[in-house]
């Protein structure tokens, strides 16, 4: 479910339990070229995930709520690309009501974009530099 996040804006929260190493959801959105993704990256809030070196998905257009999954330096899930599908997989057991988070690692944001996840091991930036 989507609701207010203590990390940033809105977040994506588990409505059911997810066991470690199990699929949580698939990212959905408009399929766009990476050139278009770079053009759209000038917006304040990005909801774009790269599929490969040619294509990306813009979750702000036709998304399913997974575009509200926030970054954390201590995530409970990770993103896996399989046959041009972007999947979210649980790193550990996730309980109902828990916010689903991933480590963005590399985004279209500037490498100087500050992280606000508040994790004890926060590295200070969204991108891993």
Protein backbone atom coordinates (compact mmCIF):
# COMPACT_ATOMS: atom_id res chain seq x y z
CA UNK A 1 0.00 0.00 0.00
CA UNK A 2 1.13 3.60 -0.55
CA UNK A 3 1.26 5.98 2.42
CA UNK A 4 3.40 8.68 4.00
CA UNK A 5 7.00 7.60 4.55
CA UNK A 6 9.37 8.70 7.31
CA UNK A 7 12.16 8.50 4.71
CA UNK A 8 10.76 10.69 1.92
CA UNK A 9 7.29 11.70 0.71
CA UNK A 10 5.27 8.60 0.03
CA UNK A 11 6.50 5.04 0.44
CA UNK A 12 5.45 1.52 -0.55
CA UNK A 13 4.45 -0.62 2.45
CA UNK A 14 3.95 -4.38 2.68
CA UNK A 15 0.34 -5.48 3.08
CA UNK A 16 1.36 -9.10 3.56
CA UNK A 17 4.46 -10.90 4.83
CA UNK A 18 7.27 -11.52 2.35
CA UNK A 19 9.85 -14.19 3.02
CA UNK A 20 13.54 -13.65 2.28
CA UNK A 21 14.59 -14.22 -1.35
CA UNK A 22 10.97 -14.10 -2.58
CA UNK A 23 9.53 -11.76 -5.21
CA UNK A 24 7.67 -8.77 -3.78
CA UNK A 25 6.52 -7.05 -6.98
CA UNK A 26 7.43 -6.01 -10.51
CA UNK A 27 8.18 -2.40 -11.45
CA UNK A 28 5.71 -1.04 -13.99
CA UNK A 29 5.64 2.09 -16.11
CA UNK A 30 6.07 3.62 -19.52
CA UNK A 31 8.94 2.06 -21.51
CA UNK A 32 11.19 4.86 -22.76
CA UNK A 33 14.61 5.14 -24.38
CA UNK A 34 17.52 5.99 -22.12
CA UNK A 35 17.91 9.24 -24.10
CA UNK A 36 14.34 10.15 -23.09
CA UNK A 37 15.10 9.05 -19.51
CA UNK A 38 18.05 11.47 -19.42
CA UNK A 39 15.79 14.25 -20.73
CA UNK A 40 13.18 13.51 -18.05
CA UNK A 41 15.88 13.34 -15.38
CA UNK A 42 15.80 17.13 -15.22
CA UNK A 43 12.60 16.83 -13.13
CA UNK A 44 12.80 17.22 -9.38
CA UNK A 45 11.45 13.76 -8.53
CA UNK A 46 12.55 10.78 -10.59
CA UNK A 47 10.58 7.57 -10.91
CA UNK A 48 12.77 6.08 -13.66
CA UNK A 49 14.54 2.69 -13.55
CA UNK A 50 16.93 1.47 -16.24
CA UNK A 51 16.19 -1.92 -17.77
CA UNK A 52 19.36 -2.15 -19.85
CA UNK A 53 21.71 0.13 -21.84
CA UNK A 54 18.87 1.12 -24.24
CA UNK A 55 15.62 1.17 -22.25
CA UNK A 56 14.13 2.43 -19.00
CA UNK A 57 10.74 2.42 -17.29
CA UNK A 58 9.15 5.63 -16.03
CA UNK A 59 6.97 4.55 -13.12
CA UNK A 60 5.32 7.96 -12.87
CA UNK A 61 3.44 7.07 -16.07
CA UNK A 62 1.46 3.86 -15.86
CA UNK A 63 3.16 2.71 -12.67
CA UNK A 64 1.73 0.34 -10.10
CA UNK A 65 2.93 1.95 -6.87
CA UNK A 66 6.37 0.34 -6.85
CA UNK A 67 7.74 3.70 -8.01
CA UNK A 68 7.22 4.81 -4.38
CA UNK A 69 9.83 2.34 -3.09
CA UNK A 70 12.31 4.59 -1.31
CA UNK A 71 16.08 4.35 -1.05
CA UNK A 72 17.75 3.16 2.14
CA UNK A 73 21.38 2.43 2.89
CA UNK A 74 20.03 -0.50 4.99
CA UNK A 75 17.38 -1.90 2.58
CA UNK A 76 15.09 -4.85 3.14
CA UNK A 77 14.80 -5.62 -0.60
CA UNK A 78 16.78 -5.38 -3.82
CA UNK A 79 16.06 -4.92 -7.49
CA UNK A 80 16.75 -7.70 -10.00
CA UNK A 81 16.43 -7.37 -13.77
CA UNK A 82 15.34 -10.59 -15.45
CA UNK A 83 14.46 -10.75 -19.15
CA UNK A 84 13.78 -6.98 -19.26
CA UNK A 85 11.52 -7.14 -16.20
CA UNK A 86 12.45 -5.21 -13.07
CA UNK A 87 11.66 -7.28 -9.99
CA UNK A 88 11.84 -6.44 -6.30
CA UNK A 89 13.09 -9.31 -4.14
CA UNK A 90 13.09 -9.47 -0.32
CA UNK A 91 16.58 -9.46 1.23
CA UNK A 92 15.12 -10.67 4.51
CA UNK A 93 11.70 -11.46 5.91
CA UNK A 94 9.44 -8.40 5.65
CA UNK A 95 6.42 -8.04 7.91
CA UNK A 96 3.06 -6.44 7.04
CA UNK A 97 3.16 -2.67 7.56
CA UNK A 98 6.93 -2.43 7.00
CA UNK A 99 8.15 0.04 4.38
CA UNK A 100 9.83 -1.68 1.43
CA UNK A 101 13.21 -0.11 0.63
CA UNK A 102 16.10 -0.75 -1.74
CA UNK A 103 19.59 0.69 -2.16
CA UNK A 104 19.31 2.71 -5.37
CA UNK A 105 23.12 2.43 -5.84
CA UNK A 106 23.19 4.22 -9.21
CA UNK A 107 20.59 6.71 -10.45
CA UNK A 108 20.18 9.60 -12.87
CA UNK A 109 20.53 11.92 -9.85
CA UNK A 110 23.74 13.83 -9.27
CA UNK A 111 26.33 11.89 -7.25
CA UNK A 112 26.04 14.76 -4.75
CA UNK A 113 22.33 14.11 -4.02
CA UNK A 114 22.12 13.63 -0.27
CA UNK A 115 20.60 10.53 1.29
CA UNK A 116 18.01 11.06 4.02
CA UNK A 117 17.33 7.42 4.97
CA UNK A 118 18.48 7.88 8.60
CA UNK A 119 19.99 4.38 8.70
CA UNK A 120 22.81 3.91 11.19
CA UNK A 121 25.15 2.99 8.30
CA UNK A 122 23.95 5.77 5.96
CA UNK A 123 26.67 6.63 3.41
CA UNK A 124 25.28 10.15 2.93
CA UNK A 125 24.46 9.96 -0.81
CA UNK A 126 21.80 8.23 -2.88
CA UNK A 127 24.32 6.99 -5.47
CA UNK A 128 27.14 4.70 -4.39
CA UNK A 129 30.19 6.78 -5.33
